PDB file of C-alpha atoms in Angstrom:
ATOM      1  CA  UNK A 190      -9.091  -6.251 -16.264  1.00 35.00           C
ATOM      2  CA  UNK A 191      -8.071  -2.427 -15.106  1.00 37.00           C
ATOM      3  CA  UNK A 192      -6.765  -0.697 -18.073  1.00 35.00           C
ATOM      4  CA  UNK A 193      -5.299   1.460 -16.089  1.00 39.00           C
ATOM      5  CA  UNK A 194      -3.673  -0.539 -13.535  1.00 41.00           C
ATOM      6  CA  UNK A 195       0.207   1.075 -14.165  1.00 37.00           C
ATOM      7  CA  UNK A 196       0.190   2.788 -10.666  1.00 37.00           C
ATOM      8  CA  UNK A 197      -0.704   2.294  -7.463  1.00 41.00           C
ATOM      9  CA  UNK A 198      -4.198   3.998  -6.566  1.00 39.00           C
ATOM     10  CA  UNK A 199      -5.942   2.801  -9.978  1.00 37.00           C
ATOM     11  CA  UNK A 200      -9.894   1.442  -9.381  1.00 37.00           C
ATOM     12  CA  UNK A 201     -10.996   3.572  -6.375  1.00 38.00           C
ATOM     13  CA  UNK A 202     -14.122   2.807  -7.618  1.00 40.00           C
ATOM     14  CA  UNK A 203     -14.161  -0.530  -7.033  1.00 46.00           C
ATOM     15  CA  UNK A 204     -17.340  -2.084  -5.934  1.00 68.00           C
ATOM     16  CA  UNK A 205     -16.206  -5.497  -4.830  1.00 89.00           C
ATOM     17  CA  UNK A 206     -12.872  -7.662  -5.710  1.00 97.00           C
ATOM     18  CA  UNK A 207     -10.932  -7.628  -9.019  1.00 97.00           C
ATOM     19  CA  UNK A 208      -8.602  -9.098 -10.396  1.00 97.00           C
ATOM     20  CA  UNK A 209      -5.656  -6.322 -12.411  1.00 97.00           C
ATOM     21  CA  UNK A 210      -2.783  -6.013 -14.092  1.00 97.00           C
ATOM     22  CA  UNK A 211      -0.385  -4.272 -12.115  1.00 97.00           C
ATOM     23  CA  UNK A 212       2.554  -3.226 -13.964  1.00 97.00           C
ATOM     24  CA  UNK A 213       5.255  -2.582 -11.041  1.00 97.00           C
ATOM     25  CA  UNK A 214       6.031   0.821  -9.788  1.00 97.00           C
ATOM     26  CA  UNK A 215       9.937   2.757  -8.787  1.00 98.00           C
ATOM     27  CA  UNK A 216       9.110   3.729  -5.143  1.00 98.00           C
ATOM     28  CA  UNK A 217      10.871   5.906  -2.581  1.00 98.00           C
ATOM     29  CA  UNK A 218      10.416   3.812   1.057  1.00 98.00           C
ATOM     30  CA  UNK A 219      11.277   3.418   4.533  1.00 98.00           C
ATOM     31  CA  UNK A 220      11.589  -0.148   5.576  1.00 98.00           C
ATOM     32  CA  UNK A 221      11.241  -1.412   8.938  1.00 98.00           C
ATOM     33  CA  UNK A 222       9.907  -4.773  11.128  1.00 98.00           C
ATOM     34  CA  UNK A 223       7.619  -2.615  13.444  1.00 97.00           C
ATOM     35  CA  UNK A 224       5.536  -3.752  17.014  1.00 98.00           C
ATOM     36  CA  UNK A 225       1.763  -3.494  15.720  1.00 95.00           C
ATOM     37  CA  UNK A 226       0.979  -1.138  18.547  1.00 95.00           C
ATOM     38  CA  UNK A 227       4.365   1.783  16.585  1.00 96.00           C
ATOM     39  CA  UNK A 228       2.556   1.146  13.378  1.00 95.00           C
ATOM     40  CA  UNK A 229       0.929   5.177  13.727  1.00 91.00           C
ATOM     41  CA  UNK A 230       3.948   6.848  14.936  1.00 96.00           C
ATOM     42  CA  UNK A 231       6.477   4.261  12.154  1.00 98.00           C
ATOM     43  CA  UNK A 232       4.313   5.676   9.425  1.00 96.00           C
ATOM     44  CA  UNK A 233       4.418   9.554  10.754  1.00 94.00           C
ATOM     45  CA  UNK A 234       8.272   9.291  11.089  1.00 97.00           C
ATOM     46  CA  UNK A 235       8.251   7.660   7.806  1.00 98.00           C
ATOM     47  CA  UNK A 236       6.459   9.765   5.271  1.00 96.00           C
ATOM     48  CA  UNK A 237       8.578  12.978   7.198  1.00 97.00           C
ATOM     49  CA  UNK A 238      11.409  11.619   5.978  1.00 98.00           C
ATOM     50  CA  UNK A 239      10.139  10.853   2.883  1.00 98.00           C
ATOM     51  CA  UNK A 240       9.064  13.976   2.192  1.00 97.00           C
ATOM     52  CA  UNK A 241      12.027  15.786   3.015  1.00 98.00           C
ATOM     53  CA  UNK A 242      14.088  13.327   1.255  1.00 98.00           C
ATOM     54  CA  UNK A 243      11.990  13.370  -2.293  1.00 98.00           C
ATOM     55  CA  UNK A 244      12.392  17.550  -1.854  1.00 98.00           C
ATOM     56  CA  UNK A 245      15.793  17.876  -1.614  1.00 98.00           C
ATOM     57  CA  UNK A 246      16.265  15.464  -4.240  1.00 98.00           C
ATOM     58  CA  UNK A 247      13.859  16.597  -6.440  1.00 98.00           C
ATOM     59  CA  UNK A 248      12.199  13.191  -6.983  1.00 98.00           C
ATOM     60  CA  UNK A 249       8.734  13.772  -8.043  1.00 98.00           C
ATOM     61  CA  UNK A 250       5.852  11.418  -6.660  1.00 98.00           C
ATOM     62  CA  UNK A 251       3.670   9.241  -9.141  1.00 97.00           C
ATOM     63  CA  UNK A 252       0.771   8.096  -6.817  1.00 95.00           C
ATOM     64  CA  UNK A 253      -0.429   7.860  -3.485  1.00 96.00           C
ATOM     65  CA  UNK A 254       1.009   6.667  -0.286  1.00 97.00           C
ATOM     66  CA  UNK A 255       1.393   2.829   0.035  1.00 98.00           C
ATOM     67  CA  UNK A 256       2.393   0.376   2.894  1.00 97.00           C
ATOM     68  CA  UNK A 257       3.813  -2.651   1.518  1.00 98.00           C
ATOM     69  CA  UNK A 258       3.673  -6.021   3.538  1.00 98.00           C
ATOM     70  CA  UNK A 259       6.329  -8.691   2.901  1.00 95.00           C
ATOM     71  CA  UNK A 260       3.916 -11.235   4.894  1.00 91.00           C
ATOM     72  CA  UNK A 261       0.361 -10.521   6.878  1.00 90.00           C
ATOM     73  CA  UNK A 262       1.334  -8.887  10.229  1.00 91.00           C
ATOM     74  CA  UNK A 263       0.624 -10.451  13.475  1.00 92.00           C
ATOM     75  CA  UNK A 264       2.321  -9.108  16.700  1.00 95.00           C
ATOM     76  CA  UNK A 265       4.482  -7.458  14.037  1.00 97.00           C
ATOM     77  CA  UNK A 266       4.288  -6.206  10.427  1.00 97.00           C
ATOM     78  CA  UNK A 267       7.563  -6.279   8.000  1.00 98.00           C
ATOM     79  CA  UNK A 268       6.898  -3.359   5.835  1.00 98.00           C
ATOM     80  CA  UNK A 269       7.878  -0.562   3.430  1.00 98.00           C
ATOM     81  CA  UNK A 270       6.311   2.962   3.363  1.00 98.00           C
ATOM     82  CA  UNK A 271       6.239   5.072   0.600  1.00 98.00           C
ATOM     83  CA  UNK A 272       5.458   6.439  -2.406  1.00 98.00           C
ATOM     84  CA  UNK A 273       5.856   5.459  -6.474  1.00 98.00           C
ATOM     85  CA  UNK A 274       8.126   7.832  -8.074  1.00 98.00           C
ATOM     86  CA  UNK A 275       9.336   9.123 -11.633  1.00 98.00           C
ATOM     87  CA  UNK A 276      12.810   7.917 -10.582  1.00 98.00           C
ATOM     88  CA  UNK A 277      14.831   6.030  -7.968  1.00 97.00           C
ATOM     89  CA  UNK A 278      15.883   7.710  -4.849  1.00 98.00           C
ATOM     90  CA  UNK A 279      19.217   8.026  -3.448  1.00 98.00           C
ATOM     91  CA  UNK A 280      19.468   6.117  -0.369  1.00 98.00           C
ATOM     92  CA  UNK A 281      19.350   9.151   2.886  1.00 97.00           C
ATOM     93  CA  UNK A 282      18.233   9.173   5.802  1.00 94.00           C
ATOM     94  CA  UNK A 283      16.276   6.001   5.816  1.00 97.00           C
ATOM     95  CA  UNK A 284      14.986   6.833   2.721  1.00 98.00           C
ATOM     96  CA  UNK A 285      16.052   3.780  -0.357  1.00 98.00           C
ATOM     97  CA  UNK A 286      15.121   2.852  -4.067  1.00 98.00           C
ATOM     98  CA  UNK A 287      12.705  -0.240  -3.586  1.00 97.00           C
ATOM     99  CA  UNK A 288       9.365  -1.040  -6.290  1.00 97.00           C
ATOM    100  CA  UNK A 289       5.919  -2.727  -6.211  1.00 97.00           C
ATOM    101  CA  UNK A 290       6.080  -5.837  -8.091  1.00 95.00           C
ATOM    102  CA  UNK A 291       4.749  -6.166 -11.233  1.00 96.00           C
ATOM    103  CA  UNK A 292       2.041  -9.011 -10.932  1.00 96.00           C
ATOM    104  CA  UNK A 293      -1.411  -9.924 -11.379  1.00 97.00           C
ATOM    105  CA  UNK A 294      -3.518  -8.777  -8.366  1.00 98.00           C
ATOM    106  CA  UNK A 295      -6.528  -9.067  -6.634  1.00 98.00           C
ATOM    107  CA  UNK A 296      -8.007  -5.712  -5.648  1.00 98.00           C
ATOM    108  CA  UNK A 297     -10.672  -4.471  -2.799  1.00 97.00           C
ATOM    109  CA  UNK A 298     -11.138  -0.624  -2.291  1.00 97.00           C
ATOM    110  CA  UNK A 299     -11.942  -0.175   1.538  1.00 96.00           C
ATOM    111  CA  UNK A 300     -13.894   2.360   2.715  1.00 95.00           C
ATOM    112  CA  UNK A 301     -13.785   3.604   6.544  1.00 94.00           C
ATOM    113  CA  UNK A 302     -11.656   3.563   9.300  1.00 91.00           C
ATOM    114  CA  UNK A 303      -8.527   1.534   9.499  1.00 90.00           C
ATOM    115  CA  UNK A 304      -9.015   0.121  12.251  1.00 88.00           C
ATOM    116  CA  UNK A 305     -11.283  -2.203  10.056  1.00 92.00           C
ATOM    117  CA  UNK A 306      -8.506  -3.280   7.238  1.00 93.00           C
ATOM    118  CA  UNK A 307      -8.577  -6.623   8.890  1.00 92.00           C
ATOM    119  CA  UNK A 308     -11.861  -7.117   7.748  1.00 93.00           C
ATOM    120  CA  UNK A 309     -11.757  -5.931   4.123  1.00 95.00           C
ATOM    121  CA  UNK A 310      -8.420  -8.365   4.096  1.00 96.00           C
ATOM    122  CA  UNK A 311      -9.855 -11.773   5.318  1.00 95.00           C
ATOM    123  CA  UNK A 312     -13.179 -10.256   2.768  1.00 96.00           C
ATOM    124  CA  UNK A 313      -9.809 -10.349  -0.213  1.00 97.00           C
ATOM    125  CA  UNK A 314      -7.836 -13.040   1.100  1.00 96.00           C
ATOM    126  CA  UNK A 315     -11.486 -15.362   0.940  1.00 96.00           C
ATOM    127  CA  UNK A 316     -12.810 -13.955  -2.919  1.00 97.00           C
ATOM    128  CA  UNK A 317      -9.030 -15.038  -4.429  1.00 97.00           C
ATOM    129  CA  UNK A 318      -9.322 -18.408  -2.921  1.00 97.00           C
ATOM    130  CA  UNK A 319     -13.166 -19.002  -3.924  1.00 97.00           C
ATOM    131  CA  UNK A 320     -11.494 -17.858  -7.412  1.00 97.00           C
ATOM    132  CA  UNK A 321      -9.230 -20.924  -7.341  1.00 97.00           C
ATOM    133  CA  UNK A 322      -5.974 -18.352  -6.847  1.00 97.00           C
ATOM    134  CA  UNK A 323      -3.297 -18.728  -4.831  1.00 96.00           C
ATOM    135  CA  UNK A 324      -1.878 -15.338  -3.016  1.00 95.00           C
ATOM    136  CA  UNK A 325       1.435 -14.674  -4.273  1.00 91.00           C
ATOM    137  CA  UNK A 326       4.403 -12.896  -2.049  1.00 91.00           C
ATOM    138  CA  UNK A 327       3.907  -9.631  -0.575  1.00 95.00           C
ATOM    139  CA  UNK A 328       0.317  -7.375  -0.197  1.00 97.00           C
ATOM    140  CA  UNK A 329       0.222  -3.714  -0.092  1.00 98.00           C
ATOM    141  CA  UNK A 330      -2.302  -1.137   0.905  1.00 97.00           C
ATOM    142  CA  UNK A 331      -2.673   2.203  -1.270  1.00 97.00           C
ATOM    143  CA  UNK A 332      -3.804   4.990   0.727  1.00 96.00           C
ATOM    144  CA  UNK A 333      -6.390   6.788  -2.089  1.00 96.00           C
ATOM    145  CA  UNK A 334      -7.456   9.532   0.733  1.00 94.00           C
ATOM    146  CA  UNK A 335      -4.642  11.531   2.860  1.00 86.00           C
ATOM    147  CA  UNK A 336      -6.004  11.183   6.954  1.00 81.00           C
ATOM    148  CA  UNK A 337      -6.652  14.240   8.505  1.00 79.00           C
ATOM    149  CA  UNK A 338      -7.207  14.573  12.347  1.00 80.00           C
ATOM    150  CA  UNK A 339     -10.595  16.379  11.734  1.00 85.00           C
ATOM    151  CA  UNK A 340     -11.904  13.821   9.300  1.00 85.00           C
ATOM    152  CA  UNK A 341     -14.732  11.203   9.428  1.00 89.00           C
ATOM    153  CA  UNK A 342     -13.243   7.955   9.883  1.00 87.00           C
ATOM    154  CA  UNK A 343     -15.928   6.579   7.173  1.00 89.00           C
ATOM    155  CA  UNK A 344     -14.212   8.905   4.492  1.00 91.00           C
ATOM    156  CA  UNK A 345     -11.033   7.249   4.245  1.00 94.00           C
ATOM    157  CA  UNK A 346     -10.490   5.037   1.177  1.00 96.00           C
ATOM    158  CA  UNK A 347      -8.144   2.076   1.073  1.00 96.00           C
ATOM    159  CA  UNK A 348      -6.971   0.098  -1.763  1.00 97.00           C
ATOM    160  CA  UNK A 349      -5.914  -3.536  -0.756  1.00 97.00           C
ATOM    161  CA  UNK A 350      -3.729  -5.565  -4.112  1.00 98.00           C
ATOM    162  CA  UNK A 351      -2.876  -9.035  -3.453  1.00 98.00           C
ATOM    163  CA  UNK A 352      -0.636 -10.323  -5.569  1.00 98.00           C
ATOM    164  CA  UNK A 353      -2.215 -13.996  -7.005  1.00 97.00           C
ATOM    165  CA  UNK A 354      -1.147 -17.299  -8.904  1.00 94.00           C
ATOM    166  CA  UNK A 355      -3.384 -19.540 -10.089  1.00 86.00           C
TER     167      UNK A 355
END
């Protein structure tokens, strides 16, 4: 188990799948049911107003960006952007109070372009039910490196947590 599996973005170095503790996290979000092909410009709008939001509140972020999925998409995704914070947001401008659930997860790190997440998912979804697991409600995906327009693709790091029953 993860001894340090508290907050999101916890085992970046994580060779294959895992099973942690997650502990739950406070987050600041924007939630939204979003066409796969607004995904890009839903998370862009999202993290502005995040950002702006947190500031003038003076919330102070905990971890990296997340996206959390109530169910897998498919033509679209049910989701909440966001970030883990020290304290809950006032609800402005899109922006509410939500968490990460505390629960025991199963967790990939993903390394490259996101266009291949689908991959790295079916790779999770497949180890938890070879471990005789059950996937619980909800997945989210922890965003351990910040994109850039001038980056690699291959750089980008992506932590997948699944949250499991037995």
């Amino acid at each position: 188990m993860n001894s340090d599996a508290s907050r999101p973005g916890t085992g970046a170095g994580s060779a294959g799948p895992e099973l942690v503790a997650f502990g739950g996290a406070l987050t600041a979000v924007v939630r939204g049911v979003v066409p796969l092909a607004g995904l890009r410009d839903f998370f862009d709008a999202s993290f502005r107003a995040l950002g702006e939001t947190l500031a003038r509140q003076q919330v102070t972020v905990t971890g990296p960006a997340f996206g959390f999925y109530r169910e897998p998409p498919k033509e679209s995704a049910d989701l909440e952007v966001g970030f883990a914070t020290d304290r809950p947001v006032r609800p402005e401008g899109g922006v509410v109070a939500g968490s990460l659930p505390a629960a025991r997860v199963a967790r990939l790190v993903h390394h490259g372009s996101f266009d291949d997440l689908g991959a790295s998912w079916e790779r999770l979804h497949s180890w938890t039910h070879g471990q005789g697991l059950k996937p619980g409600p909800g997945m989210w995906e922890v965003y351990l490196t910040e994109p850039s327009p001038d980056m690699d693709p291959r750089d980008l790091r992506t932590e997948l947590n699944l949250p499991v029953t037995e």
